[in-house]
mmCIF file of C-alpha atoms in Angstrom:
data_model
loop_
_atom_site.group_PDB
_atom_site.id
_atom_site.type_symbol
_atom_site.label_atom_id
_atom_site.label_comp_id
_atom_site.label_asym_id
_atom_site.label_seq_id
_atom_site.Cartn_x
_atom_site.Cartn_y
_atom_site.Cartn_z
ATOM 1 C CA MET A 4 85.555 242.786 150.825
ATOM 2 C CA ASN A 5 82.339 245.309 150.858
ATOM 3 C CA LYS A 6 81.754 248.045 148.548
ATOM 4 C CA VAL A 7 81.444 251.338 150.089
ATOM 5 C CA HIS A 8 79.428 254.035 147.532
ATOM 6 C CA VAL A 9 82.320 257.404 148.859
ATOM 7 C CA LYS A 10 85.863 257.208 148.807
ATOM 8 C CA LYS A 11 88.163 259.268 151.215
ATOM 9 C CA GLY A 12 88.307 263.325 150.712
ATOM 10 C CA ASP A 13 85.143 262.906 149.269
ATOM 11 C CA THR A 14 82.072 265.946 150.122
ATOM 12 C CA VAL A 15 79.149 264.229 151.297
ATOM 13 C CA VAL A 16 75.701 265.622 153.095
ATOM 14 C CA VAL A 17 73.707 263.709 156.324
ATOM 15 C CA LEU A 18 70.503 262.137 155.164
ATOM 16 C CA SER A 19 69.626 261.050 158.457
ATOM 17 C CA GLY A 20 70.122 260.814 162.674
ATOM 18 C CA LYS A 21 71.644 264.424 164.964
ATOM 19 C CA ASP A 22 73.272 265.242 162.134
ATOM 20 C CA LYS A 23 71.188 265.726 159.822
ATOM 21 C CA GLY A 24 71.469 267.895 156.727
ATOM 22 C CA LYS A 25 75.449 268.833 158.083
ATOM 23 C CA LYS A 26 78.390 268.306 155.078
ATOM 24 C CA GLY A 27 81.564 267.820 155.568
ATOM 25 C CA LYS A 28 84.743 266.115 153.883
ATOM 26 C CA VAL A 29 85.262 261.995 154.408
ATOM 27 C CA LEU A 30 88.639 260.991 156.847
ATOM 28 C CA GLU A 31 88.145 257.675 156.601
ATOM 29 C CA VAL A 32 86.500 254.766 154.955
ATOM 30 C CA SER A 33 85.936 251.518 156.936
ATOM 31 C CA PRO A 34 84.151 248.949 153.944
ATOM 32 C CA ARG A 35 85.052 246.211 156.867
ATOM 33 C CA GLU A 36 82.096 247.506 158.572
ATOM 34 C CA GLU A 37 80.914 249.865 156.171
ATOM 35 C CA LYS A 38 81.557 252.784 158.394
ATOM 36 C CA VAL A 39 83.001 256.912 157.235
ATOM 37 C CA ILE A 40 84.960 258.746 159.772
ATOM 38 C CA ILE A 41 83.374 262.789 158.073
ATOM 39 C CA GLU A 42 85.090 265.851 159.775
ATOM 40 C CA GLY A 43 83.091 268.293 161.617
ATOM 41 C CA VAL A 44 79.868 265.371 162.030
ATOM 42 C CA ASN A 45 78.937 262.574 164.484
ATOM 43 C CA MET A 46 81.328 264.628 167.664
ATOM 44 C CA VAL A 47 81.334 262.677 170.513
ATOM 45 C CA SER A 48 82.931 263.179 174.195
ATOM 46 C CA LYS A 49 86.142 260.666 174.614
ATOM 47 C CA HIS A 50 87.333 260.902 178.262
ATOM 48 C CA VAL A 51 90.919 260.743 177.354
ATOM 49 C CA LYS A 52 93.638 259.811 180.680
ATOM 50 C CA PRO A 53 97.384 261.254 180.022
ATOM 51 C CA ARG A 54 99.170 258.742 179.173
ATOM 52 C CA LYS A 55 102.521 260.551 179.152
ATOM 53 C CA MET A 56 104.372 262.797 182.112
ATOM 54 C CA GLY A 57 102.816 265.949 181.193
ATOM 55 C CA GLU A 58 99.983 265.025 178.880
ATOM 56 C CA PRO A 59 96.854 266.973 179.824
ATOM 57 C CA GLY A 60 93.461 264.460 180.650
ATOM 58 C CA GLY A 61 90.360 265.778 180.183
ATOM 59 C CA ILE A 62 87.190 265.488 177.794
ATOM 60 C CA ILE A 63 87.784 265.305 174.507
ATOM 61 C CA LYS A 64 85.689 265.628 171.410
ATOM 62 C CA ALA A 65 86.302 263.716 168.442
ATOM 63 C CA GLU A 66 84.575 262.648 165.630
ATOM 64 C CA ALA A 67 82.585 258.696 165.855
ATOM 65 C CA PRO A 68 82.166 256.724 162.606
ATOM 66 C CA MET A 69 78.404 256.295 161.220
ATOM 67 C CA TYR A 70 77.267 254.114 158.681
ATOM 68 C CA ALA A 71 77.590 255.195 154.747
ATOM 69 C CA CYS A 72 73.904 254.458 154.190
ATOM 70 C CA LYS A 73 73.538 257.221 156.063
ATOM 71 C CA VAL A 74 75.098 259.908 153.895
ATOM 72 C CA MET A 75 75.447 260.716 150.318
ATOM 73 C CA LEU A 76 77.698 262.664 148.212
ATOM 74 C CA VAL A 77 78.174 265.635 146.816
ATOM 75 C CA CYS A 78 78.890 267.014 143.332
ATOM 76 C CA PRO A 79 81.516 268.951 143.217
ATOM 77 C CA LYS A 80 80.117 270.698 139.962
ATOM 78 C CA CYS A 81 76.649 271.643 141.126
ATOM 79 C CA GLY A 82 76.857 271.106 144.605
ATOM 80 C CA LYS A 83 73.907 269.092 144.990
ATOM 81 C CA PRO A 84 73.522 265.795 146.692
ATOM 82 C CA THR A 85 73.464 262.932 144.237
ATOM 83 C CA ARG A 86 74.118 258.994 144.167
ATOM 84 C CA LEU A 87 76.367 257.776 141.737
ATOM 85 C CA ALA A 88 76.240 256.596 137.974
ATOM 86 C CA HIS A 89 79.209 254.962 136.336
ATOM 87 C CA LYS A 90 80.704 255.463 132.954
ATOM 88 C CA ILE A 91 82.493 253.683 131.170
ATOM 89 C CA MET A 92 85.465 255.331 128.506
ATOM 90 C CA ALA A 93 86.564 253.784 125.353
ATOM 91 C CA ASP A 94 89.829 252.466 126.920
ATOM 92 C CA GLY A 95 87.588 250.517 129.799
ATOM 93 C CA SER A 96 88.186 252.547 132.639
ATOM 94 C CA LYS A 97 84.596 253.205 134.821
ATOM 95 C CA LEU A 98 84.696 257.312 136.232
ATOM 96 C CA ARG A 99 81.459 258.151 138.645
ATOM 97 C CA ALA A 100 79.569 260.759 137.435
ATOM 98 C CA CYS A 101 76.782 263.049 138.759
ATOM 99 C CA LYS A 102 72.924 261.449 138.371
ATOM 100 C CA ASN A 103 71.281 264.941 137.763
ATOM 101 C CA GLU A 104 69.996 265.659 134.547
ATOM 102 C CA LYS A 105 71.366 269.203 133.595
ATOM 103 C CA CYS A 106 75.086 268.248 135.953
ATOM 104 C CA GLY A 107 76.147 264.500 134.375
ATOM 105 C CA GLU A 108 79.304 265.924 135.483
ATOM 106 C CA THR A 109 82.095 263.065 136.017
ATOM 107 C CA PHE A 110 84.478 262.963 139.346
#
């Protein structure tokens, strides 16, 4: 299983592509494909057929997955994009931390 540096519920910023600079919340993570789905980012049009009687069909806007390497985590305290640092606590647990010099917040 591959590791992905972001988790479901994290706020991230897009580094490259058509949505460069947009911020959003991670809705889903797929470690096997190394992809993430972000709220309001990488929107695509899907043509949907009505499946049940009375259900409407048509063109629906939906979020498509994008590679996790194209996003960077945003620190909840300082609000800046950051790489992850790992701090090992006295009890042996590992916490994620902001790598910005002035912040250092754990989350």
